[in-house]
Amino acid sequence: FTEMPTDNFVESSFWNFDALFQPQQHPARDQHDTFFLLDPAEAPQLPPGYSSKVKKVHSQGGYGSQGYRYDWKVEEARKNLLRTHTTSASARALFQLAQQEKFSPVKYFSIDRVFRNESLDATHLAEFHQVEGVVADRGLTLGHLMGTLKQFFTKLGISQLRFKPAYNPYTEPSMEVFSYHEGLKKWVEVGNSGVFRP
Amino acid sequence: LINQSSSSSFTADEEFDELCFEFGLELDEITSEKDIISKEKGEEKAKGASDVVLYKIDVPANRYDLLCLEGLVRGLQVFKERINVPRYEKIIPAEGEGQKLIITEQTVQIRPHAVAAVLRNITFTKERYESFIDLQEKLHQNICRKRALVAIGTHDLDTISGPFTYTAKAPSEIKFKPLNQSQEYTASQIMDLYRNDSHLRHYLSLIENKPRYPVIYDSNGVVLSMPPIINGDHTKISLNTRNVFIECTGTDITKAKIVLDIIVTMFSEYCEKPFTIEAAEVVYPNGKTHIYPELAYRKEKVKPEVINKKIGISETPSNLAKLLTRMCLKSHVIGNGNLLEVEIPPTRADVIHACDIIEDAAIAYGYNNIQMVIPKTYTIANQLPLNKLSELLRLDLAAAGFTEALTFALCSQEDIADKLGMDMSATNAVRIANPKTAEFQVARTTLLPGLLKTIAANRKMPLPLKLFEISDIVLKDPNTDVGARNYRHLCAIYYNKSPGFEIIHGLLDRIMQVLEVPPNEENGYTIKATEGSAFFPGRCAEVFAKGQSIGKLGVLHPDVITKFELTMPCSALEINIEPFV
């Protein structure tokens, strides 16, 4: 796996949400889950051709999808925030990959900080780290995703795994990964995953 | 999203838990009314409360059809193949007999869209009634975005007579008795009445400052509701209500249609003719009409081999059709047996692409039944150069006797400005608009405050305290596409009875040694005496390397030390390591 550049805590709503098919009226974009910026409040540049494609898919559909059918606003996409997940960096990396003349399979990873507007308590911080991995190739299946996750967690010493259907705006199918915790004597969630929507 | 249900159609708790896991629901908690009150108010108050087992279930954010007990049980029973997917039928009444909702042009300025439908001969019980109200509230919070996009109004049809008019009037012209009140109020009085109501006050701002408020009348001038605030008392639904008129108004027509579809499909179960919904006609200002609810059944054709390939299984087309039907997506094989026709019901507005269908097939098959394989992709592993350099430097700093710290990237304004003797405007910092506390007002522009706060929290540790951190700071930068960027900084501090400038200087020399940067001006590094607001006068130097200033080192000013609640001398070094990548 090759490391992705993630050295930008400040991200635009475009890369953090819109490019990941998270609708503009989604609760997670609310004031109380995301740190929005006062200064710089708006991203000066969005990739022009790409942002109009994103607009179309949200408002009318595309690539086989019905879309969300609402008015997509570019002002909303320009709003700057502190990234809520490193998937925004993955989106940028995949965009770069798409600019290549010829497609080559890749495996990317990153381990970096993310920010969520939460009150601090025993199990929640406003800043924490995420480990992210992406595999892009032809003919990948859900079985491949499960196999990769199994290998990854086994290396961490976690081998008893179960997968559960979940929902992310940008992946379908999506799975939450659960592992049996000997100390707590119950199944706990150890990760989230999915196949990116076409 | 929490849904309380007392589920009697399933057996043991464990079995239900397993079922939820497979289906994609989270069984959050198994409790009872008694337990809930016990936890919140103490055991005394809980005496006499219900012991009936309650399941708290978390439902995925995109599944509006599972938000009420009716939909949840229906979905699970179809999944277990105990019942067939119900077919929701729209009944269009004969000419002149159906209900009409006329929209006037005044609504265009405020909340232009409206849809409506009727549930005929419905039978309510206490549980069904509560479920009905509960679903509306959940939809309001969820897809309606706290009523901002869509507001739902349900009315006892036998207390009013159509045709109904949806219009907008000045607040002083609207007068009616709101739900559960004893007298009539004008719209402006209603705003005041609910200003302190814990539930309704949040919605007042949606229409308060507009010149006209939305209002729905029947043909006799009776007010049905003033969306999105409150319904009229006249039309309130009771356990004896037999015919229900449902209207959804708002700013987003797609969501209004989805909301209407969900409510009618869920509760038409209790109509005399189950799963039938009477249509209503909406008349637009321009005279065009539309029949609602749409109850659109969409057909999508999918190749079975595509489903198999994307999941990594190999099921026959007829098996796949069976799997999908279990997920309420009625399917059958067509053509030469190599195509599936999938019917997407109005309850599954979340299915917008073939990949949604593929996911449902996988869920029905059982994720944990899929064979795990490793992708055959050959790639070459690589570490990001900047991160590689950081890792190597971390090892060497630790070897030099310093301890690594990991601190927050967000801090207060004072931390990066006042406490360091600087003016906020000179910091070029990125500022947060909605911090929950003052500790998260800005993104740090220097690693120093984080380390100093760490020392302040560890005063009981033996001296000297030697800490370092190699991590990102954030500065505004108009040249980037978002307007800010990260810089990888290295910061080290030495805290002891004596400042230890020579130790910090020695550390810098060691860092340059491992980076193979020679100590001369032309092609290496050098330091020059300078002034720094955070540093002791005469004990501060600027570090130059690779043709630029990369940071400072020196003894910290006593003011800085005091402001961070420390008492001993301290020397510090902070440089940008990106030029050395």
CSV table of N, CA and C in Angstrom, one decimal, chain A residues 20-160:
chain,number,residue,atom,x,y,z
A,20,LEU,N,-18.1,13.0,-2.2
A,20,LEU,CA,-18.4,11.7,-1.6
A,20,LEU,C,-19.9,11.5,-1.5
A,21,PHE,N,-20.7,12.2,-2.4
A,21,PHE,CA,-22.1,11.9,-2.5
A,21,PHE,C,-22.8,12.1,-1.2
A,22,GLN,N,-22.4,12.9,-0.3
A,22,GLN,CA,-23.1,13.2,0.9
A,22,GLN,C,-24.0,14.4,0.6
A,23,PRO,N,-25.3,14.3,0.7
A,23,PRO,CA,-26.2,15.4,0.2
A,23,PRO,C,-26.0,16.6,1.1
A,24,GLN,N,-26.3,17.8,0.5
A,24,GLN,CA,-26.0,19.0,1.2
A,24,GLN,C,-26.9,19.2,2.3
A,25,GLN,N,-28.1,18.5,2.4
A,25,GLN,CA,-28.9,18.7,3.6
A,25,GLN,C,-28.8,17.6,4.6
A,26,HIS,N,-27.7,16.9,4.6
A,26,HIS,CA,-27.4,15.8,5.5
A,26,HIS,C,-27.1,16.3,6.9
A,27,PRO,N,-27.7,15.7,7.9
A,27,PRO,CA,-27.4,16.1,9.3
A,27,PRO,C,-25.9,16.2,9.7
A,28,ALA,N,-25.1,15.4,9.1
A,28,ALA,CA,-23.7,15.4,9.5
A,28,ALA,C,-23.0,16.8,9.1
A,29,ARG,N,-23.6,17.4,8.1
A,29,ARG,CA,-23.0,18.7,7.7
A,29,ARG,C,-23.5,19.8,8.6
A,30,ASP,N,-24.3,19.5,9.6
A,30,ASP,CA,-24.8,20.5,10.5
A,30,ASP,C,-23.7,21.1,11.3
A,31,GLN,N,-24.1,22.2,12.0
A,31,GLN,CA,-23.2,23.0,12.8
A,31,GLN,C,-22.6,22.1,14.0
A,32,HIS,N,-23.5,21.1,14.4
A,32,HIS,CA,-23.0,20.5,15.7
A,32,HIS,C,-22.2,19.3,15.5
A,33,ASP,N,-21.9,18.9,14.2
A,33,ASP,CA,-21.0,17.7,14.0
A,33,ASP,C,-19.7,18.1,13.4
A,34,THR,N,-19.7,19.2,12.7
A,34,THR,CA,-18.5,19.6,11.9
A,34,THR,C,-18.0,20.9,12.4
A,35,PHE,N,-16.7,21.0,12.4
A,35,PHE,CA,-16.0,22.3,12.7
A,35,PHE,C,-16.0,23.1,11.4
A,36,PHE,N,-16.8,24.2,11.3
A,36,PHE,CA,-16.7,25.0,10.1
A,36,PHE,C,-15.8,26.2,10.4
A,37,LEU,N,-15.2,26.7,9.4
A,37,LEU,CA,-14.2,27.8,9.6
A,37,LEU,C,-14.7,29.2,9.4
A,38,LEU,N,-14.2,30.1,10.3
A,38,LEU,CA,-14.5,31.5,10.2
A,38,LEU,C,-13.6,32.1,9.2
A,39,ASP,N,-12.3,31.7,9.2
A,39,ASP,CA,-11.3,32.3,8.4
A,39,ASP,C,-10.2,31.3,8.1
A,40,PRO,N,-10.0,30.9,6.9
A,40,PRO,CA,-10.7,31.2,5.6
A,40,PRO,C,-12.1,30.5,5.5
A,41,ALA,N,-13.1,31.2,5.3
A,41,ALA,CA,-14.5,30.6,5.4
A,41,ALA,C,-14.8,29.8,4.1
A,42,GLU,N,-14.2,30.3,3.0
A,42,GLU,CA,-14.6,29.6,1.8
A,42,GLU,C,-13.4,29.2,1.0
A,43,ALA,N,-13.5,28.1,0.3
A,43,ALA,CA,-12.4,27.6,-0.6
A,43,ALA,C,-12.4,28.4,-1.9
A,44,PRO,N,-11.3,29.1,-2.2
A,44,PRO,CA,-11.3,29.9,-3.4
A,44,PRO,C,-11.4,29.1,-4.7
A,45,GLN,N,-10.9,27.9,-4.7
A,45,GLN,CA,-10.9,27.1,-5.9
A,45,GLN,C,-11.5,25.7,-5.7
A,46,LEU,N,-12.4,25.4,-6.7
A,46,LEU,CA,-12.9,24.0,-6.8
A,46,LEU,C,-12.5,23.5,-8.2
A,47,PRO,N,-12.2,22.2,-8.3
A,47,PRO,CA,-11.9,21.8,-9.7
A,47,PRO,C,-13.1,22.0,-10.6
A,48,PRO,N,-13.0,22.8,-11.6
A,48,PRO,CA,-14.1,23.2,-12.4
A,48,PRO,C,-14.9,22.1,-13.1
A,49,GLY,N,-14.3,21.3,-14.0
A,49,GLY,CA,-15.0,20.3,-14.7
A,49,GLY,C,-15.6,19.3,-13.7
A,50,TYR,N,-14.8,18.9,-12.7
A,50,TYR,CA,-15.3,17.9,-11.8
A,50,TYR,C,-16.4,18.4,-10.9
A,51,SER,N,-16.4,19.7,-10.5
A,51,SER,CA,-17.5,20.1,-9.6
A,51,SER,C,-18.8,20.2,-10.4
A,52,SER,N,-18.7,20.5,-11.7
A,52,SER,CA,-20.0,20.4,-12.4
A,52,SER,C,-20.6,19.0,-12.5
A,53,LYS,N,-19.6,18.0,-12.6
A,53,LYS,CA,-20.1,16.6,-12.7
A,53,LYS,C,-20.8,16.3,-11.3
A,54,VAL,N,-20.1,16.7,-10.3
A,54,VAL,CA,-20.7,16.4,-8.9
A,54,VAL,C,-22.0,17.0,-8.8
A,55,LYS,N,-22.2,18.3,-9.3
A,55,LYS,CA,-23.4,19.0,-9.2
A,55,LYS,C,-24.5,18.2,-9.9
A,56,LYS,N,-24.2,17.7,-11.1
A,56,LYS,CA,-25.2,16.9,-11.9
A,56,LYS,C,-25.6,15.7,-11.2
A,57,VAL,N,-24.7,14.9,-10.6
A,57,VAL,CA,-25.0,13.6,-10.0
A,57,VAL,C,-25.9,13.9,-8.8
A,58,HIS,N,-25.7,14.9,-8.0
A,58,HIS,CA,-26.5,15.2,-6.9
A,58,HIS,C,-27.9,15.6,-7.3
A,59,SER,N,-28.0,16.5,-8.3
A,59,SER,CA,-29.3,17.1,-8.6
A,59,SER,C,-30.1,16.3,-9.6
A,60,GLN,N,-29.4,15.6,-10.5
A,60,GLN,CA,-30.2,14.9,-11.6
A,60,GLN,C,-29.8,13.4,-11.6
A,61,GLY,N,-28.7,13.0,-11.1
A,61,GLY,CA,-28.3,11.6,-11.2
A,61,GLY,C,-27.3,11.5,-12.3
A,62,GLY,N,-26.8,10.3,-12.5
A,62,GLY,CA,-25.8,10.1,-13.5
A,62,GLY,C,-25.1,8.8,-13.2
A,63,TYR,N,-24.4,8.2,-14.2
A,63,TYR,CA,-23.6,7.0,-14.0
A,63,TYR,C,-24.5,5.9,-13.5
A,64,GLY,N,-25.8,5.9,-14.0
A,64,GLY,CA,-26.7,4.8,-13.6
A,64,GLY,C,-27.5,5.1,-12.3
A,65,SER,N,-27.3,6.3,-11.8
A,65,SER,CA,-28.0,6.6,-10.5
A,65,SER,C,-29.2,7.6,-10.7
A,66,GLN,N,-30.2,7.6,-9.9
A,66,GLN,CA,-31.3,8.5,-9.9
A,66,GLN,C,-30.8,9.9,-9.3
A,67,GLY,N,-29.8,9.8,-8.5
A,67,GLY,CA,-29.4,11.1,-7.8
A,67,GLY,C,-30.3,11.4,-6.7
A,68,TYR,N,-30.0,12.6,-6.0
A,68,TYR,CA,-30.8,13.0,-4.9
A,68,TYR,C,-32.0,13.9,-5.3
A,69,ARG,N,-31.8,14.5,-6.5
A,69,ARG,CA,-32.8,15.4,-7.0
A,69,ARG,C,-33.1,16.6,-6.1
A,70,TYR,N,-32.1,17.4,-5.8
A,70,TYR,CA,-32.4,18.6,-5.1
A,70,TYR,C,-31.5,19.7,-5.7
A,71,ASP,N,-31.6,20.9,-5.3
A,71,ASP,CA,-30.8,22.0,-5.9
A,71,ASP,C,-29.4,22.0,-5.3
A,72,TRP,N,-28.4,21.6,-6.0
A,72,TRP,CA,-27.1,21.6,-5.4
A,72,TRP,C,-26.5,23.0,-5.5
A,73,LYS,N,-26.0,23.5,-4.4
A,73,LYS,CA,-25.5,24.9,-4.3
A,73,LYS,C,-24.0,24.9,-4.2
A,74,VAL,N,-23.4,25.6,-5.1
A,74,VAL,CA,-21.9,25.7,-5.0
A,74,VAL,C,-21.4,26.4,-3.8
A,75,GLU,N,-22.2,27.4,-3.2
A,75,GLU,CA,-21.8,28.1,-2.0
A,75,GLU,C,-21.6,27.1,-0.9
A,76,GLU,N,-22.5,26.2,-0.8
A,76,GLU,CA,-22.5,25.2,0.3
A,76,GLU,C,-21.2,24.3,0.1
A,77,ALA,N,-20.8,24.0,-1.1
A,77,ALA,CA,-19.6,23.2,-1.3
A,77,ALA,C,-18.4,23.9,-1.0
A,78,ARG,N,-18.4,25.3,-1.1
A,78,ARG,CA,-17.2,26.0,-0.9
A,78,ARG,C,-16.9,26.2,0.6
A,79,LYS,N,-17.9,25.9,1.4
A,79,LYS,CA,-17.6,26.2,2.9
A,79,LYS,C,-16.4,25.3,3.4
A,80,ASN,N,-15.5,26.0,4.0
A,80,ASN,CA,-14.3,25.3,4.5
A,80,ASN,C,-14.6,24.7,5.9
A,81,LEU,N,-14.0,23.6,6.2
A,81,LEU,CA,-14.1,23.0,7.5
A,81,LEU,C,-12.9,22.2,7.8
A,82,LEU,N,-12.8,21.7,9.0
A,82,LEU,CA,-11.7,20.8,9.4
A,82,LEU,C,-12.2,19.4,9.1
A,83,ARG,N,-11.5,18.7,8.3
A,83,ARG,CA,-12.0,17.4,7.8
A,83,ARG,C,-12.5,16.5,8.9
A,84,THR,N,-13.7,15.8,8.5
A,84,THR,CA,-14.3,14.9,9.5
A,84,THR,C,-13.9,13.5,9.3
A,85,HIS,N,-13.2,13.2,8.1
A,85,HIS,CA,-12.7,11.9,7.9
A,85,HIS,C,-11.6,12.0,6.9
A,86,THR,N,-10.7,11.0,6.9
A,86,THR,CA,-9.6,11.0,5.9
A,86,THR,C,-10.0,10.6,4.5
A,87,THR,N,-11.3,10.2,4.4
A,87,THR,CA,-11.8,9.8,3.1
A,87,THR,C,-11.8,11.0,2.1
A,88,SER,N,-11.7,12.2,2.6
A,88,SER,CA,-11.6,13.4,1.7
A,88,SER,C,-10.2,13.3,1.0
A,89,ALA,N,-9.2,12.9,1.7
A,89,ALA,CA,-7.9,12.7,1.1
A,89,ALA,C,-7.9,11.6,0.1
A,90,SER,N,-8.7,10.5,0.4
A,90,SER,CA,-8.8,9.4,-0.6
A,90,SER,C,-9.5,9.9,-1.8
A,91,ALA,N,-10.5,10.8,-1.7
A,91,ALA,CA,-11.2,11.3,-2.8
A,91,ALA,C,-10.3,12.1,-3.7
A,92,ARG,N,-9.4,12.9,-3.1
A,92,ARG,CA,-8.4,13.6,-3.9
A,92,ARG,C,-7.5,12.7,-4.6
A,93,ALA,N,-7.1,11.6,-3.8
A,93,ALA,CA,-6.1,10.7,-4.4
A,93,ALA,C,-6.7,10.0,-5.6
A,94,LEU,N,-8.0,9.6,-5.5
A,94,LEU,CA,-8.7,8.9,-6.6
A,94,LEU,C,-8.9,9.8,-7.8
A,95,PHE,N,-9.1,11.1,-7.5
A,95,PHE,CA,-9.3,12.1,-8.5
A,95,PHE,C,-8.0,12.2,-9.3
A,96,GLN,N,-6.9,12.3,-8.6
A,96,GLN,CA,-5.6,12.3,-9.3
A,96,GLN,C,-5.4,11.1,-10.2
A,97,LEU,N,-5.8,9.9,-9.6
A,97,LEU,CA,-5.6,8.7,-10.3
A,97,LEU,C,-6.4,8.7,-11.6
A,98,ALA,N,-7.6,9.4,-11.6
A,98,ALA,CA,-8.5,9.4,-12.7
A,98,ALA,C,-7.9,10.3,-13.8
A,99,GLN,N,-7.0,11.3,-13.4
A,99,GLN,CA,-6.4,12.2,-14.4
A,99,GLN,C,-5.3,11.5,-15.2
A,100,GLN,N,-4.8,10.3,-14.7
A,100,GLN,CA,-3.8,9.6,-15.4
A,100,GLN,C,-4.4,9.1,-16.8
A,101,GLU,N,-3.4,9.1,-17.8
A,101,GLU,CA,-3.9,8.7,-19.1
A,101,GLU,C,-4.4,7.2,-19.1
A,102,LYS,N,-3.6,6.4,-18.5
A,102,LYS,CA,-3.9,5.0,-18.5
A,102,LYS,C,-4.1,4.5,-17.0
A,103,PHE,N,-5.2,3.8,-16.8
A,103,PHE,CA,-5.5,3.4,-15.4
A,103,PHE,C,-4.5,2.3,-15.0
A,104,SER,N,-4.0,2.5,-13.7
A,104,SER,CA,-3.2,1.4,-13.1
A,104,SER,C,-3.7,1.1,-11.8
A,105,PRO,N,-3.8,-0.2,-11.4
A,105,PRO,CA,-4.4,-0.5,-10.1
A,105,PRO,C,-3.5,0.1,-9.0
A,106,VAL,N,-4.2,0.5,-7.9
A,106,VAL,CA,-3.5,1.1,-6.8
A,106,VAL,C,-4.0,0.6,-5.5
A,107,LYS,N,-3.1,0.7,-4.5
A,107,LYS,CA,-3.5,0.4,-3.1
A,107,LYS,C,-3.0,1.6,-2.3
A,108,TYR,N,-3.9,2.3,-1.7
A,108,TYR,CA,-3.5,3.5,-0.9
A,108,TYR,C,-3.8,3.3,0.5
A,109,PHE,N,-3.0,4.0,1.4
A,109,PHE,CA,-3.4,4.1,2.8
A,109,PHE,C,-3.0,5.4,3.4
A,110,SER,N,-3.6,5.7,4.6
A,110,SER,CA,-3.2,6.9,5.3
A,110,SER,C,-3.6,6.7,6.8
A,111,ILE,N,-2.8,7.4,7.6
A,111,ILE,CA,-3.1,7.4,9.0
A,111,ILE,C,-2.9,8.9,9.5
A,112,ASP,N,-4.1,9.5,9.8
A,112,ASP,CA,-3.9,10.9,10.1
A,112,ASP,C,-5.1,11.4,10.9
A,113,ARG,N,-5.0,12.7,11.3
A,113,ARG,CA,-5.9,13.3,12.2
A,113,ARG,C,-7.2,13.7,11.6
A,114,VAL,N,-8.3,13.6,12.3
A,114,VAL,CA,-9.6,14.1,11.8
A,114,VAL,C,-10.3,14.8,13.0
A,115,PHE,N,-11.3,15.7,12.6
A,115,PHE,CA,-11.9,16.5,13.6
A,115,PHE,C,-13.4,16.4,13.6
A,116,ARG,N,-14.0,16.2,14.8
A,116,ARG,CA,-15.5,16.2,14.9
A,116,ARG,C,-15.9,17.1,16.0
A,117,ASN,N,-16.9,17.9,15.8
A,117,ASN,CA,-17.3,18.9,16.8
A,117,ASN,C,-18.1,18.2,17.9
A,118,GLU,N,-17.4,17.6,18.8
A,118,GLU,CA,-18.1,16.8,19.9
A,118,GLU,C,-17.6,17.3,21.2
A,119,SER,N,-18.5,17.1,22.3
A,119,SER,CA,-18.0,17.4,23.6
A,119,SER,C,-17.1,16.2,24.0
A,120,LEU,N,-16.1,16.5,24.8
A,120,LEU,CA,-15.1,15.5,25.2
A,120,LEU,C,-15.7,14.6,26.3
A,121,ASP,N,-15.6,13.3,26.2
A,121,ASP,CA,-15.9,12.5,27.4
A,121,ASP,C,-15.0,11.2,27.3
A,122,ALA,N,-15.4,10.2,28.1
A,122,ALA,CA,-14.5,9.1,28.3
A,122,ALA,C,-14.3,8.4,27.0
A,123,THR,N,-15.2,8.4,26.0
A,123,THR,CA,-15.0,7.7,24.8
A,123,THR,C,-15.0,8.6,23.5
A,124,HIS,N,-15.0,9.9,23.7
A,124,HIS,CA,-15.1,10.8,22.6
A,124,HIS,C,-14.0,11.9,22.7
A,125,LEU,N,-13.3,12.2,21.6
A,125,LEU,CA,-12.4,13.3,21.5
A,125,LEU,C,-12.9,14.2,20.3
A,126,ALA,N,-12.5,15.5,20.4
A,126,ALA,CA,-12.8,16.3,19.2
A,126,ALA,C,-11.8,16.1,18.1
A,127,GLU,N,-10.6,15.6,18.4
A,127,GLU,CA,-9.6,15.3,17.4
A,127,GLU,C,-9.2,13.8,17.6
A,128,PHE,N,-9.1,13.1,16.6
A,128,PHE,CA,-8.6,11.7,16.7
A,128,PHE,C,-8.0,11.3,15.4
A,129,HIS,N,-7.4,10.1,15.4
A,129,HIS,CA,-6.8,9.6,14.2
A,129,HIS,C,-7.6,8.5,13.5
A,130,GLN,N,-7.5,8.5,12.2
A,130,GLN,CA,-8.2,7.4,11.4
A,130,GLN,C,-7.1,6.7,10.6
A,131,VAL,N,-7.3,5.4,10.4
A,131,VAL,CA,-6.5,4.6,9.5
A,131,VAL,C,-7.4,4.4,8.3
A,132,GLU,N,-6.9,4.7,7.1
A,132,GLU,CA,-7.8,4.5,5.9
A,132,GLU,C,-7.0,3.7,4.8
A,133,GLY,N,-7.7,2.8,4.1
A,133,GLY,CA,-7.1,2.1,3.1
A,133,GLY,C,-8.0,2.1,1.9
A,134,VAL,N,-7.5,2.2,0.7
A,134,VAL,CA,-8.3,2.1,-0.6
A,134,VAL,C,-7.6,1.2,-1.5
A,135,VAL,N,-8.4,0.3,-2.2
A,135,VAL,CA,-7.9,-0.5,-3.3
A,135,VAL,C,-8.7,-0.2,-4.5
A,136,ALA,N,-8.0,0.1,-5.6
A,136,ALA,CA,-8.7,0.3,-6.9
A,136,ALA,C,-8.2,-0.6,-7.9
A,137,ASP,N,-9.1,-1.4,-8.5
A,137,ASP,CA,-8.6,-2.3,-9.5
A,137,ASP,C,-9.9,-2.8,-10.3
A,138,ARG,N,-9.6,-3.6,-11.3
A,138,ARG,CA,-10.8,-4.2,-12.1
A,138,ARG,C,-11.2,-5.4,-11.4
A,139,GLY,N,-12.5,-5.7,-11.4
A,139,GLY,CA,-13.0,-7.0,-10.9
A,139,GLY,C,-12.9,-7.2,-9.4
A,140,LEU,N,-13.0,-6.1,-8.7
A,140,LEU,CA,-13.0,-6.3,-7.2
A,140,LEU,C,-14.4,-6.6,-6.7
A,141,THR,N,-14.4,-7.4,-5.7
A,141,THR,CA,-15.7,-7.8,-5.2
A,141,THR,C,-15.8,-7.5,-3.7
A,142,LEU,N,-17.0,-7.7,-3.1
A,142,LEU,CA,-17.2,-7.6,-1.7
A,142,LEU,C,-16.3,-8.6,-1.0
A,143,GLY,N,-16.2,-9.8,-1.6
A,143,GLY,CA,-15.4,-10.8,-1.0
A,143,GLY,C,-13.9,-10.3,-0.8
A,144,HIS,N,-13.4,-9.6,-1.8
A,144,HIS,CA,-12.1,-9.1,-1.8
A,144,HIS,C,-11.9,-8.1,-0.6
A,145,LEU,N,-12.9,-7.2,-0.4
A,145,LEU,CA,-12.9,-6.3,0.7
A,145,LEU,C,-12.8,-7.0,2.0
A,146,MET,N,-13.7,-8.0,2.1
A,146,MET,CA,-13.6,-8.8,3.4
A,146,MET,C,-12.3,-9.4,3.6
A,147,GLY,N,-11.7,-10.0,2.5
A,147,GLY,CA,-10.5,-10.7,2.7
A,147,GLY,C,-9.4,-9.7,3.1
A,148,THR,N,-9.3,-8.5,2.5
A,148,THR,CA,-8.3,-7.5,2.8
A,148,THR,C,-8.5,-7.1,4.3
A,149,LEU,N,-9.7,-6.9,4.7
A,149,LEU,CA,-9.9,-6.5,6.1
A,149,LEU,C,-9.5,-7.6,7.1
A,150,LYS,N,-9.8,-8.8,6.7
A,150,LYS,CA,-9.4,-9.9,7.6
A,150,LYS,C,-7.9,-10.0,7.7
A,151,GLN,N,-7.2,-9.8,6.6
A,151,GLN,CA,-5.7,-9.8,6.7
A,151,GLN,C,-5.2,-8.7,7.6
A,152,PHE,N,-5.8,-7.5,7.4
A,152,PHE,CA,-5.3,-6.3,8.1
A,152,PHE,C,-5.5,-6.5,9.6
A,153,PHE,N,-6.7,-6.9,10.0
A,153,PHE,CA,-7.0,-7.0,11.4
A,153,PHE,C,-6.3,-8.2,12.0
A,154,THR,N,-6.0,-9.2,11.2
A,154,THR,CA,-5.3,-10.3,11.8
A,154,THR,C,-3.9,-9.9,12.2
A,155,LYS,N,-3.3,-9.0,11.4
A,155,LYS,CA,-2.0,-8.5,11.7
A,155,LYS,C,-2.0,-7.7,13.0
A,156,LEU,N,-3.1,-7.1,13.3
A,156,LEU,CA,-3.2,-6.4,14.6
A,156,LEU,C,-3.6,-7.3,15.7
A,157,GLY,N,-3.7,-8.6,15.4
A,157,GLY,CA,-4.0,-9.5,16.5
A,157,GLY,C,-5.5,-9.7,16.7
A,158,ILE,N,-6.3,-9.2,15.8
A,158,ILE,CA,-7.8,-9.3,15.9
A,158,ILE,C,-8.2,-10.3,14.8
A,159,SER,N,-8.6,-11.5,15.1
A,159,SER,CA,-8.9,-12.4,14.0
A,159,SER,C,-10.3,-12.9,14.0
A,160,GLN,N,-11.1,-12.7,15.1
A,160,GLN,CA,-12.5,-13.1,15.1
A,160,GLN,C,-13.3,-12.0,14.5
